[in-house]
């Protein structure tokens, strides 16, 4: 009996690191940087994440408006806008970012993100039932868009996920971090700013 117990403990200690996943996925600092979500080679939106003094801040760079059911993204219009998170917290190994929406009756957009390795991450769009969003680390010159007028961007990486209802997303003007001194061009990339 004692032999079996010791054997079970030895096996558990041997395989526990394998069950925990890659070390970089557990390292919160691996999330710092600029991450894009692309469909058909076009960046639909991105997250700029930074950590200062132990506190996280996230920015969501996205179309000014778009509609999605989690599988397809339609009616994307620009220029891209940047919305800063109102709240950031650790939620069971995920970085949870909340983006407020002050429109009457609107609920905040909440994303949970985690690194899966040095150059990829995944996000869950909480409360939507959308499939996991695959993110890739982007370089300093990478941008979101441009989006072709009337184009339907359909994910091929969603597996057997069933599309939900088409939801319209729009940004309230007071939430947008756009430089006031520069005119907005047709697809101008907004500045990624910190507070």
Short mmCIF file of N, CA and C in Angstrom, two decimals:
data_model
loop_
_atom_site.label_atom_id
_atom_site.label_comp_id
_atom_site.label_asym_id
_atom_site.label_seq_id
_atom_site.Cartn_x
_atom_site.Cartn_y
_atom_site.Cartn_z
N UNK A 1 0.82 -1.19 0.00
CA UNK A 1 0.00 0.00 0.00
C UNK A 1 0.86 1.25 0.00
N UNK A 2 1.87 1.28 0.87
CA UNK A 2 2.76 2.42 0.94
C UNK A 2 3.53 2.58 -0.36
N UNK A 3 3.93 1.43 -0.96
CA UNK A 3 4.63 1.47 -2.25
C UNK A 3 3.77 2.14 -3.31
N UNK A 4 2.50 1.78 -3.36
CA UNK A 4 1.59 2.34 -4.35
C UNK A 4 1.42 3.85 -4.15
N UNK A 5 1.32 4.27 -2.89
CA UNK A 5 1.16 5.68 -2.58
C UNK A 5 2.40 6.47 -3.02
N UNK A 6 3.59 5.93 -2.69
CA UNK A 6 4.83 6.59 -3.11
C UNK A 6 4.95 6.63 -4.63
N UNK A 7 4.54 5.56 -5.30
CA UNK A 7 4.57 5.52 -6.75
C UNK A 7 3.63 6.57 -7.34
N UNK A 8 2.43 6.69 -6.77
CA UNK A 8 1.46 7.68 -7.25
C UNK A 8 1.99 9.09 -7.07
N UNK A 9 2.63 9.38 -5.94
CA UNK A 9 3.22 10.71 -5.70
C UNK A 9 4.34 10.98 -6.69
N UNK A 10 5.20 9.99 -6.93
CA UNK A 10 6.30 10.16 -7.88
C UNK A 10 5.77 10.45 -9.29
N UNK A 11 4.73 9.74 -9.70
CA UNK A 11 4.14 9.96 -11.02
C UNK A 11 3.53 11.36 -11.10
N UNK A 12 2.83 11.76 -10.04
CA UNK A 12 2.21 13.09 -10.02
C UNK A 12 3.26 14.18 -10.13
N UNK A 13 4.36 14.05 -9.39
CA UNK A 13 5.42 15.05 -9.44
C UNK A 13 6.11 15.07 -10.79
N UNK A 14 6.21 13.94 -11.44
CA UNK A 14 6.84 13.86 -12.75
C UNK A 14 6.01 14.54 -13.83
N UNK A 15 4.69 14.34 -13.81
CA UNK A 15 3.85 14.84 -14.89
C UNK A 15 3.18 16.17 -14.62
N UNK A 16 3.28 16.72 -13.40
CA UNK A 16 2.64 18.00 -13.10
C UNK A 16 3.13 19.13 -14.01
N UNK A 17 4.44 19.28 -14.28
CA UNK A 17 4.86 20.35 -15.17
C UNK A 17 4.25 20.22 -16.57
N UNK A 18 4.03 19.00 -17.03
CA UNK A 18 3.45 18.81 -18.36
C UNK A 18 2.00 19.26 -18.39
N UNK A 19 1.29 19.05 -17.30
CA UNK A 19 -0.11 19.44 -17.24
C UNK A 19 -0.28 20.95 -17.12
N UNK A 20 0.72 21.63 -16.58
CA UNK A 20 0.61 23.07 -16.36
C UNK A 20 0.73 23.86 -17.66
N UNK A 21 1.23 23.25 -18.71
CA UNK A 21 1.38 23.97 -19.98
C UNK A 21 2.75 24.61 -20.07
N UNK A 22 3.02 25.29 -21.19
CA UNK A 22 4.33 25.89 -21.38
C UNK A 22 4.59 26.99 -20.36
N UNK A 23 5.82 27.13 -19.95
CA UNK A 23 6.18 28.13 -18.94
C UNK A 23 5.81 29.53 -19.39
N UNK A 24 5.99 29.85 -20.66
CA UNK A 24 5.70 31.20 -21.14
C UNK A 24 4.22 31.51 -21.04
N UNK A 25 3.37 30.49 -21.09
CA UNK A 25 1.93 30.74 -20.97
C UNK A 25 1.58 31.17 -19.56
N UNK A 26 2.39 30.76 -18.59
CA UNK A 26 2.13 31.14 -17.21
C UNK A 26 2.78 32.48 -16.86
N UNK A 27 3.66 32.98 -17.68
CA UNK A 27 4.39 34.20 -17.40
C UNK A 27 3.58 35.40 -17.89
N UNK A 28 3.02 36.17 -16.96
CA UNK A 28 2.21 37.32 -17.34
C UNK A 28 2.98 38.32 -18.20
N UNK A 29 4.28 38.48 -17.91
CA UNK A 29 5.06 39.46 -18.66
C UNK A 29 5.15 39.11 -20.15
N UNK A 30 4.92 37.84 -20.49
CA UNK A 30 4.95 37.44 -21.89
C UNK A 30 3.84 38.13 -22.68
N UNK A 31 2.84 38.67 -22.01
CA UNK A 31 1.74 39.35 -22.70
C UNK A 31 2.07 40.78 -23.12
N UNK A 32 3.09 41.36 -22.53
CA UNK A 32 3.41 42.75 -22.88
C UNK A 32 3.72 42.86 -24.37
N UNK A 33 3.18 43.89 -25.00
CA UNK A 33 3.47 44.12 -26.41
C UNK A 33 2.21 44.39 -27.22
N UNK A 34 2.35 44.26 -28.53
CA UNK A 34 1.27 44.56 -29.48
C UNK A 34 0.86 43.25 -30.14
N UNK A 35 -0.44 42.90 -30.07
CA UNK A 35 -0.97 41.63 -30.54
C UNK A 35 -2.07 41.89 -31.55
N UNK A 36 -2.04 41.20 -32.68
CA UNK A 36 -3.09 41.38 -33.68
C UNK A 36 -3.92 40.11 -33.85
N UNK A 37 -5.18 40.33 -34.20
CA UNK A 37 -6.09 39.27 -34.59
C UNK A 37 -6.40 39.50 -36.06
N UNK A 38 -6.03 38.52 -36.90
CA UNK A 38 -6.19 38.67 -38.35
C UNK A 38 -7.12 37.61 -38.92
N UNK A 39 -7.83 37.99 -39.95
CA UNK A 39 -8.67 37.09 -40.71
C UNK A 39 -8.34 37.31 -42.17
N UNK A 40 -8.05 36.23 -42.89
CA UNK A 40 -7.72 36.31 -44.32
C UNK A 40 -6.58 37.29 -44.59
N UNK A 41 -5.60 37.32 -43.66
CA UNK A 41 -4.43 38.17 -43.85
C UNK A 41 -4.63 39.64 -43.51
N UNK A 42 -5.80 40.02 -43.02
CA UNK A 42 -6.08 41.40 -42.66
C UNK A 42 -6.28 41.49 -41.15
N UNK A 43 -5.56 42.41 -40.51
CA UNK A 43 -5.71 42.60 -39.06
C UNK A 43 -7.05 43.27 -38.78
N UNK A 44 -7.92 42.56 -38.08
CA UNK A 44 -9.25 43.07 -37.74
C UNK A 44 -9.16 43.99 -36.54
N UNK A 45 -8.47 43.54 -35.48
CA UNK A 45 -8.20 44.41 -34.35
C UNK A 45 -6.94 43.96 -33.65
N UNK A 46 -6.51 44.75 -32.66
CA UNK A 46 -5.26 44.46 -31.96
C UNK A 46 -5.37 44.92 -30.51
N UNK A 47 -4.46 44.40 -29.70
CA UNK A 47 -4.35 44.83 -28.32
C UNK A 47 -2.92 45.28 -28.08
N UNK A 48 -2.76 46.43 -27.44
CA UNK A 48 -1.46 46.92 -26.98
C UNK A 48 -1.49 46.80 -25.46
N UNK A 49 -0.59 45.99 -24.92
CA UNK A 49 -0.59 45.68 -23.49
C UNK A 49 0.72 46.10 -22.86
N UNK A 50 0.62 46.78 -21.73
CA UNK A 50 1.84 47.11 -21.00
C UNK A 50 1.58 47.03 -19.51
N UNK A 51 2.67 46.79 -18.79
CA UNK A 51 2.59 46.64 -17.34
C UNK A 51 3.58 47.61 -16.71
N UNK A 52 3.07 48.45 -15.83
CA UNK A 52 3.93 49.40 -15.11
C UNK A 52 3.63 49.30 -13.63
N UNK A 53 4.68 49.15 -12.82
CA UNK A 53 4.54 49.04 -11.38
C UNK A 53 3.51 47.97 -10.98
N UNK A 54 3.51 46.86 -11.72
CA UNK A 54 2.63 45.75 -11.41
C UNK A 54 1.20 45.91 -11.90
N UNK A 55 0.87 47.07 -12.48
CA UNK A 55 -0.48 47.32 -12.96
C UNK A 55 -0.53 47.21 -14.48
N UNK A 56 -1.56 46.53 -15.00
CA UNK A 56 -1.72 46.36 -16.44
C UNK A 56 -2.58 47.45 -17.03
N UNK A 57 -2.26 47.84 -18.25
CA UNK A 57 -3.13 48.70 -19.04
C UNK A 57 -3.22 48.09 -20.43
N UNK A 58 -4.41 48.09 -20.96
CA UNK A 58 -4.62 47.56 -22.30
C UNK A 58 -5.30 48.57 -23.19
N UNK A 59 -4.94 48.54 -24.44
CA UNK A 59 -5.61 49.36 -25.44
C UNK A 59 -6.12 48.43 -26.53
N UNK A 60 -7.33 48.66 -26.96
CA UNK A 60 -7.98 47.87 -28.01
C UNK A 60 -8.03 48.75 -29.24
N UNK A 61 -7.26 48.36 -30.25
CA UNK A 61 -7.24 49.08 -31.52
C UNK A 61 -8.18 48.32 -32.44
N UNK A 62 -9.23 49.00 -32.93
CA UNK A 62 -10.31 48.30 -33.62
C UNK A 62 -10.98 49.21 -34.64
N UNK A 63 -11.82 48.62 -35.49
CA UNK A 63 -12.56 49.47 -36.41
C UNK A 63 -13.49 50.40 -35.62
N UNK A 64 -13.79 51.55 -36.20
CA UNK A 64 -14.74 52.47 -35.55
C UNK A 64 -16.08 51.77 -35.34
N UNK A 65 -16.49 50.95 -36.31
CA UNK A 65 -17.68 50.13 -36.13
C UNK A 65 -17.52 48.87 -36.97
N UNK A 66 -18.18 47.79 -36.51
CA UNK A 66 -18.17 46.53 -37.23
C UNK A 66 -19.27 45.65 -36.66
N UNK A 67 -19.58 44.58 -37.35
CA UNK A 67 -20.54 43.59 -36.86
C UNK A 67 -19.87 42.23 -36.93
N UNK A 68 -20.21 41.35 -35.98
CA UNK A 68 -19.60 40.02 -35.97
C UNK A 68 -20.52 39.04 -35.25
N UNK A 69 -20.40 37.79 -35.67
CA UNK A 69 -21.05 36.68 -34.98
C UNK A 69 -20.00 35.76 -34.38
N UNK A 70 -18.75 36.22 -34.36
CA UNK A 70 -17.65 35.43 -33.83
C UNK A 70 -16.92 34.64 -34.91
N UNK A 71 -17.59 34.40 -36.05
CA UNK A 71 -16.99 33.67 -37.17
C UNK A 71 -16.71 34.63 -38.33
N UNK A 72 -17.66 35.50 -38.60
CA UNK A 72 -17.46 36.46 -39.69
C UNK A 72 -17.49 37.88 -39.13
N UNK A 73 -16.73 38.76 -39.79
CA UNK A 73 -16.65 40.16 -39.43
C UNK A 73 -17.07 40.95 -40.65
N UNK A 74 -18.10 41.78 -40.49
CA UNK A 74 -18.68 42.50 -41.63
C UNK A 74 -18.87 43.98 -41.27
N UNK A 75 -19.11 44.78 -42.30
CA UNK A 75 -19.39 46.21 -42.15
C UNK A 75 -18.31 46.92 -41.34
N UNK A 76 -17.03 46.56 -41.59
CA UNK A 76 -15.93 47.20 -40.89
C UNK A 76 -15.71 48.59 -41.49
N UNK A 77 -15.65 49.59 -40.62
CA UNK A 77 -15.40 50.94 -41.10
C UNK A 77 -14.35 51.60 -40.23
N UNK A 78 -13.58 52.45 -40.86
CA UNK A 78 -12.49 53.13 -40.18
C UNK A 78 -12.72 54.62 -40.17
N UNK A 79 -11.69 55.31 -39.75
CA UNK A 79 -10.35 54.82 -39.45
C UNK A 79 -10.33 54.02 -38.14
N UNK A 80 -9.25 53.26 -37.92
CA UNK A 80 -9.14 52.52 -36.66
C UNK A 80 -9.16 53.49 -35.48
N UNK A 81 -9.68 53.04 -34.37
CA UNK A 81 -9.70 53.83 -33.14
C UNK A 81 -9.04 53.03 -32.02
N UNK A 82 -8.60 53.74 -31.00
CA UNK A 82 -7.97 53.12 -29.85
C UNK A 82 -8.81 53.41 -28.61
N UNK A 83 -9.18 52.36 -27.91
CA UNK A 83 -9.96 52.48 -26.68
C UNK A 83 -9.11 51.92 -25.54
N UNK A 84 -8.98 52.68 -24.46
CA UNK A 84 -8.17 52.25 -23.32
C UNK A 84 -9.03 51.52 -22.30
N UNK A 85 -8.47 50.48 -21.72
CA UNK A 85 -9.22 49.69 -20.73
C UNK A 85 -9.53 50.54 -19.49
N UNK A 86 -10.69 50.28 -18.92
CA UNK A 86 -11.08 50.96 -17.69
C UNK A 86 -10.69 50.14 -16.47
N UNK A 87 -10.43 48.85 -16.70
CA UNK A 87 -10.08 47.95 -15.61
C UNK A 87 -9.23 46.82 -16.15
N UNK A 88 -8.26 46.37 -15.35
CA UNK A 88 -7.44 45.22 -15.70
C UNK A 88 -7.21 44.42 -14.43
N UNK A 89 -7.37 43.10 -14.53
CA UNK A 89 -7.16 42.25 -13.35
C UNK A 89 -6.80 40.85 -13.80
N UNK A 90 -6.20 40.08 -12.85
CA UNK A 90 -5.90 38.68 -13.11
C UNK A 90 -7.15 37.88 -12.81
N UNK A 91 -7.53 37.03 -13.76
CA UNK A 91 -8.72 36.19 -13.57
C UNK A 91 -8.35 34.74 -13.86
N UNK A 92 -7.87 34.05 -12.86
CA UNK A 92 -7.53 32.64 -13.01
C UNK A 92 -6.47 32.35 -14.04
N UNK A 93 -5.41 33.15 -14.07
CA UNK A 93 -4.32 32.94 -15.03
C UNK A 93 -4.51 33.69 -16.34
N UNK A 94 -5.62 34.40 -16.49
CA UNK A 94 -5.87 35.23 -17.67
C UNK A 94 -5.80 36.69 -17.26
N UNK A 95 -5.35 37.54 -18.16
CA UNK A 95 -5.43 38.98 -17.96
C UNK A 95 -6.80 39.41 -18.46
N UNK A 96 -7.62 39.95 -17.57
CA UNK A 96 -8.96 40.38 -17.96
C UNK A 96 -8.98 41.89 -18.12
N UNK A 97 -9.38 42.34 -19.30
CA UNK A 97 -9.47 43.76 -19.60
C UNK A 97 -10.92 44.14 -19.84
N UNK A 98 -11.35 45.24 -19.24
CA UNK A 98 -12.70 45.75 -19.42
C UNK A 98 -12.64 47.06 -20.17
N UNK A 99 -13.44 47.16 -21.22
CA UNK A 99 -13.54 48.38 -22.02
C UNK A 99 -14.97 48.89 -21.89
N UNK A 100 -15.14 50.04 -21.24
CA UNK A 100 -16.48 50.58 -20.98
C UNK A 100 -17.16 51.03 -22.26
N UNK A 101 -18.48 51.01 -22.22
CA UNK A 101 -19.32 51.52 -23.31
C UNK A 101 -20.42 52.35 -22.65
N UNK A 102 -20.32 53.69 -22.70
CA UNK A 102 -21.26 54.54 -21.98
C UNK A 102 -22.63 54.71 -22.66
N UNK A 103 -22.84 54.09 -23.81
CA UNK A 103 -24.14 54.23 -24.46
C UNK A 103 -25.23 53.64 -23.57
N UNK A 104 -26.39 54.24 -23.53
CA UNK A 104 -27.47 53.73 -22.67
C UNK A 104 -27.77 52.26 -22.96
N UNK A 105 -27.80 51.46 -21.90
CA UNK A 105 -28.12 50.04 -22.02
C UNK A 105 -26.98 49.16 -22.51
N UNK A 106 -25.86 49.76 -22.87
CA UNK A 106 -24.72 48.97 -23.38
C UNK A 106 -23.96 48.34 -22.22
N UNK A 107 -23.37 47.18 -22.48
CA UNK A 107 -22.53 46.51 -21.49
C UNK A 107 -21.08 46.65 -21.91
N UNK A 108 -20.16 46.63 -20.95
CA UNK A 108 -18.74 46.75 -21.31
C UNK A 108 -18.28 45.55 -22.14
N UNK A 109 -17.24 45.77 -22.93
CA UNK A 109 -16.57 44.69 -23.65
C UNK A 109 -15.49 44.16 -22.73
N UNK A 110 -15.50 42.85 -22.48
CA UNK A 110 -14.53 42.24 -21.57
C UNK A 110 -13.79 41.14 -22.32
N UNK A 111 -12.46 41.24 -22.31
CA UNK A 111 -11.61 40.24 -22.95
C UNK A 111 -10.73 39.60 -21.89
N UNK A 112 -10.47 38.31 -22.04
CA UNK A 112 -9.49 37.60 -21.22
C UNK A 112 -8.40 37.11 -22.15
N UNK A 113 -7.15 37.45 -21.82
CA UNK A 113 -6.02 37.14 -22.68
C UNK A 113 -4.96 36.36 -21.91
N UNK A 114 -4.26 35.48 -22.64
CA UNK A 114 -3.10 34.79 -22.07
C UNK A 114 -2.17 34.41 -23.20
N UNK A 115 -0.87 34.42 -22.88
CA UNK A 115 0.14 34.01 -23.86
C UNK A 115 0.15 32.49 -23.96
N UNK A 116 0.32 31.98 -25.17
CA UNK A 116 0.45 30.54 -25.35
C UNK A 116 1.90 30.17 -25.66
N UNK A 117 2.65 31.09 -26.19
CA UNK A 117 4.10 31.00 -26.34
C UNK A 117 4.61 32.42 -26.57
N UNK A 118 5.88 32.57 -26.94
CA UNK A 118 6.45 33.91 -27.06
C UNK A 118 5.79 34.77 -28.13
N UNK A 119 5.29 34.15 -29.19
CA UNK A 119 4.76 34.92 -30.31
C UNK A 119 3.27 34.72 -30.58
N UNK A 120 2.59 34.01 -29.70
CA UNK A 120 1.15 33.84 -29.90
C UNK A 120 0.43 33.88 -28.56
N UNK A 121 -0.82 34.27 -28.63
CA UNK A 121 -1.67 34.37 -27.45
C UNK A 121 -3.09 34.05 -27.88
N UNK A 122 -3.95 33.95 -26.90
CA UNK A 122 -5.36 33.73 -27.22
C UNK A 122 -6.20 34.64 -26.34
N UNK A 123 -7.38 34.96 -26.84
CA UNK A 123 -8.29 35.83 -26.11
C UNK A 123 -9.69 35.22 -26.13
N UNK A 124 -10.40 35.44 -25.05
CA UNK A 124 -11.80 35.08 -24.97
C UNK A 124 -12.59 36.37 -24.86
N UNK A 125 -13.61 36.51 -25.68
CA UNK A 125 -14.47 37.68 -25.63
C UNK A 125 -15.62 37.30 -24.70
N UNK A 126 -15.48 37.66 -23.43
CA UNK A 126 -16.38 37.20 -22.37
C UNK A 126 -17.83 37.55 -22.65
N UNK A 127 -18.69 36.59 -22.39
CA UNK A 127 -20.12 36.80 -22.49
C UNK A 127 -20.70 36.75 -23.88
N UNK A 128 -19.87 36.47 -24.89
CA UNK A 128 -20.38 36.46 -26.27
C UNK A 128 -20.56 35.06 -26.83
N UNK A 129 -19.83 34.08 -26.29
CA UNK A 129 -19.87 32.74 -26.86
C UNK A 129 -19.03 32.62 -28.12
N UNK A 130 -18.30 33.70 -28.49
CA UNK A 130 -17.43 33.66 -29.66
C UNK A 130 -16.32 32.64 -29.43
N UNK A 131 -15.84 31.98 -30.52
CA UNK A 131 -14.72 31.05 -30.36
C UNK A 131 -13.45 31.79 -29.93
N UNK A 132 -12.50 31.04 -29.41
CA UNK A 132 -11.23 31.61 -28.98
C UNK A 132 -10.62 32.42 -30.12
N UNK A 133 -10.11 33.59 -29.78
CA UNK A 133 -9.49 34.49 -30.75
C UNK A 133 -7.99 34.27 -30.69
N UNK A 134 -7.39 33.88 -31.80
CA UNK A 134 -5.95 33.65 -31.87
C UNK A 134 -5.24 34.97 -32.18
N UNK A 135 -4.27 35.32 -31.33
CA UNK A 135 -3.51 36.55 -31.49
C UNK A 135 -2.06 36.23 -31.83
N UNK A 136 -1.47 37.10 -32.62
CA UNK A 136 -0.05 36.95 -32.95
C UNK A 136 0.68 38.23 -32.58
N UNK A 137 1.90 38.04 -32.06
CA UNK A 137 2.72 39.21 -31.71
C UNK A 137 3.04 39.98 -32.99
N UNK A 138 2.88 41.27 -32.93
CA UNK A 138 3.11 42.12 -34.09
C UNK A 138 4.33 43.00 -33.85
N UNK A 139 4.87 43.50 -34.96
CA UNK A 139 6.02 44.38 -34.89
C UNK A 139 5.59 45.82 -34.71
N UNK A 140 6.57 46.71 -34.47
CA UNK A 140 6.25 48.11 -34.20
C UNK A 140 5.55 48.82 -35.36
N UNK A 141 5.77 48.41 -36.59
CA UNK A 141 5.15 49.07 -37.73
C UNK A 141 3.83 48.45 -38.17
N UNK A 142 3.42 47.35 -37.53
CA UNK A 142 2.18 46.68 -37.93
C UNK A 142 0.96 47.50 -37.52
N UNK A 143 -0.08 47.44 -38.33
CA UNK A 143 -1.30 48.20 -38.09
C UNK A 143 -2.51 47.31 -38.31
N UNK A 144 -3.66 47.80 -37.91
CA UNK A 144 -4.90 47.11 -38.21
C UNK A 144 -5.47 47.69 -39.50
N UNK A 145 -6.29 46.86 -40.20
CA UNK A 145 -6.86 47.30 -41.48
C UNK A 145 -5.79 47.29 -42.55
N UNK A 146 -6.05 47.98 -43.66
CA UNK A 146 -7.32 48.60 -44.04
C UNK A 146 -8.34 47.52 -44.42
N UNK A 147 -9.62 47.88 -44.32
CA UNK A 147 -10.69 46.96 -44.61
C UNK A 147 -11.40 47.38 -45.88
N UNK A 148 -11.60 46.42 -46.75
CA UNK A 148 -12.27 46.71 -48.02
C UNK A 148 -13.77 46.94 -47.77
N UNK A 149 -14.31 47.95 -48.39
CA UNK A 149 -15.72 48.29 -48.25
C UNK A 149 -16.58 47.10 -48.69
N UNK A 150 -17.50 46.68 -47.84
CA UNK A 150 -18.41 45.59 -48.16
C UNK A 150 -17.82 44.20 -48.02
N UNK A 151 -16.55 44.08 -47.65
CA UNK A 151 -15.88 42.79 -47.52
C UNK A 151 -16.39 42.02 -46.30
N UNK A 152 -16.53 40.71 -46.45
CA UNK A 152 -16.87 39.82 -45.34
C UNK A 152 -15.61 39.03 -45.02
N UNK A 153 -15.10 39.19 -43.80
CA UNK A 153 -13.90 38.47 -43.36
C UNK A 153 -14.37 37.29 -42.53
N UNK A 154 -14.17 36.08 -43.07
CA UNK A 154 -14.67 34.87 -42.42
C UNK A 154 -13.51 34.04 -41.88
N UNK A 155 -13.58 33.69 -40.59
CA UNK A 155 -12.55 32.89 -39.95
C UNK A 155 -12.59 31.45 -40.46
N UNK A 156 -11.40 30.88 -40.66
CA UNK A 156 -11.30 29.47 -41.01
C UNK A 156 -10.72 28.68 -39.84
N UNK A 157 -10.33 29.38 -38.77
CA UNK A 157 -9.69 28.73 -37.62
C UNK A 157 -10.67 28.48 -36.47
N UNK A 158 -11.96 28.63 -36.70
CA UNK A 158 -12.93 28.52 -35.62
C UNK A 158 -13.42 27.10 -35.40
N UNK A 159 -12.90 26.15 -36.15
CA UNK A 159 -13.27 24.75 -35.97
C UNK A 159 -14.75 24.51 -36.21
N UNK A 160 -15.37 23.80 -35.30
CA UNK A 160 -16.79 23.47 -35.45
C UNK A 160 -17.70 24.47 -34.73
N UNK A 161 -17.15 25.62 -34.38
CA UNK A 161 -17.96 26.62 -33.68
C UNK A 161 -19.16 27.03 -34.52
N UNK A 162 -20.27 27.20 -33.86
CA UNK A 162 -21.49 27.62 -34.54
C UNK A 162 -21.63 29.12 -34.38
N UNK A 163 -21.82 29.85 -35.47
CA UNK A 163 -21.93 31.30 -35.35
C UNK A 163 -23.11 31.69 -34.46
N UNK A 164 -22.91 32.76 -33.70
CA UNK A 164 -23.99 33.29 -32.88
C UNK A 164 -24.75 34.33 -33.67
N UNK A 165 -25.50 35.15 -32.97
CA UNK A 165 -26.23 36.25 -33.61
C UNK A 165 -25.24 37.33 -34.01
N UNK A 166 -25.50 38.00 -35.10
CA UNK A 166 -24.65 39.10 -35.57
C UNK A 166 -24.84 40.28 -34.62
N UNK A 167 -23.75 40.76 -34.04
CA UNK A 167 -23.78 41.86 -33.07
C UNK A 167 -23.06 43.05 -33.68
N UNK A 168 -23.66 44.24 -33.56
CA UNK A 168 -23.05 45.47 -34.06
C UNK A 168 -22.22 46.10 -32.95
N UNK A 169 -20.98 46.47 -33.26
CA UNK A 169 -20.09 47.13 -32.31
C UNK A 169 -19.78 48.52 -32.85
N UNK A 170 -19.94 49.53 -32.00
CA UNK A 170 -19.59 50.90 -32.35
C UNK A 170 -18.91 51.52 -31.15
N UNK A 171 -18.06 52.49 -31.42
CA UNK A 171 -17.32 53.14 -30.35
C UNK A 171 -17.97 54.48 -30.03
N UNK A 172 -18.21 54.71 -28.75
CA UNK A 172 -18.69 56.02 -28.31
C UNK A 172 -17.54 57.01 -28.44
N UNK A 173 -17.77 58.19 -29.03
CA UNK A 173 -16.68 59.14 -29.27
C UNK A 173 -15.85 59.47 -28.03
N UNK A 174 -16.47 59.54 -26.86
CA UNK A 174 -15.73 59.93 -25.65
C UNK A 174 -14.75 58.85 -25.18
N UNK A 175 -14.82 57.65 -25.73
CA UNK A 175 -13.89 56.58 -25.33
C UNK A 175 -12.67 56.49 -26.22
N UNK A 176 -12.66 57.19 -27.33
CA UNK A 176 -11.60 57.04 -28.32
C UNK A 176 -10.40 57.90 -27.95
N UNK A 177 -9.22 57.28 -27.91
CA UNK A 177 -7.96 57.99 -27.69
C UNK A 177 -7.38 58.34 -29.04
N UNK A 178 -7.79 59.47 -29.61
CA UNK A 178 -7.31 59.89 -30.93
C UNK A 178 -6.58 61.21 -30.77
N UNK A 179 -5.40 61.34 -31.38
CA UNK A 179 -4.70 62.62 -31.30
C UNK A 179 -5.57 63.73 -31.89
N UNK A 180 -5.75 64.82 -31.14
CA UNK A 180 -6.61 65.92 -31.59
C UNK A 180 -5.92 66.82 -32.61
N UNK A 181 -4.59 66.84 -32.63
CA UNK A 181 -3.88 67.76 -33.50
C UNK A 181 -3.70 67.25 -34.92
N UNK A 182 -3.95 65.97 -35.15
CA UNK A 182 -3.74 65.41 -36.49
C UNK A 182 -5.08 65.10 -37.14
N UNK A 183 -5.22 65.44 -38.43
CA UNK A 183 -6.46 65.07 -39.12
C UNK A 183 -6.50 63.56 -39.33
N UNK A 184 -7.69 62.99 -39.30
CA UNK A 184 -7.82 61.55 -39.52
C UNK A 184 -7.96 61.27 -41.00
N UNK A 185 -7.06 60.43 -41.53
CA UNK A 185 -7.14 60.02 -42.93
C UNK A 185 -8.08 58.85 -43.07
N UNK A 186 -8.24 58.30 -44.26
CA UNK A 186 -9.19 57.22 -44.47
C UNK A 186 -8.90 55.96 -43.65
N UNK A 187 -7.65 55.65 -43.39
CA UNK A 187 -7.30 54.47 -42.58
C UNK A 187 -6.13 54.78 -41.67
N UNK A 188 -6.05 56.00 -41.14
CA UNK A 188 -4.93 56.39 -40.31
C UNK A 188 -4.88 55.55 -39.03
N UNK A 189 -3.69 55.07 -38.70
CA UNK A 189 -3.50 54.30 -37.48
C UNK A 189 -3.42 55.25 -36.31
N UNK A 190 -4.26 55.09 -35.27
CA UNK A 190 -4.16 55.95 -34.11
C UNK A 190 -2.92 55.63 -33.31
N UNK A 191 -2.48 56.60 -32.55
CA UNK A 191 -1.30 56.41 -31.72
C UNK A 191 -1.60 55.44 -30.59
N UNK A 192 -0.64 54.56 -30.29
CA UNK A 192 -0.75 53.68 -29.14
C UNK A 192 -0.16 54.47 -27.97
N UNK A 193 -0.99 54.88 -27.06
CA UNK A 193 -0.55 55.77 -26.01
C UNK A 193 -0.57 55.09 -24.67
N UNK A 194 0.13 55.64 -23.74
CA UNK A 194 0.12 55.16 -22.38
C UNK A 194 -0.41 56.25 -21.46
N UNK A 195 -0.77 55.90 -20.27
CA UNK A 195 -1.24 56.91 -19.30
C UNK A 195 -0.25 57.01 -18.19
#
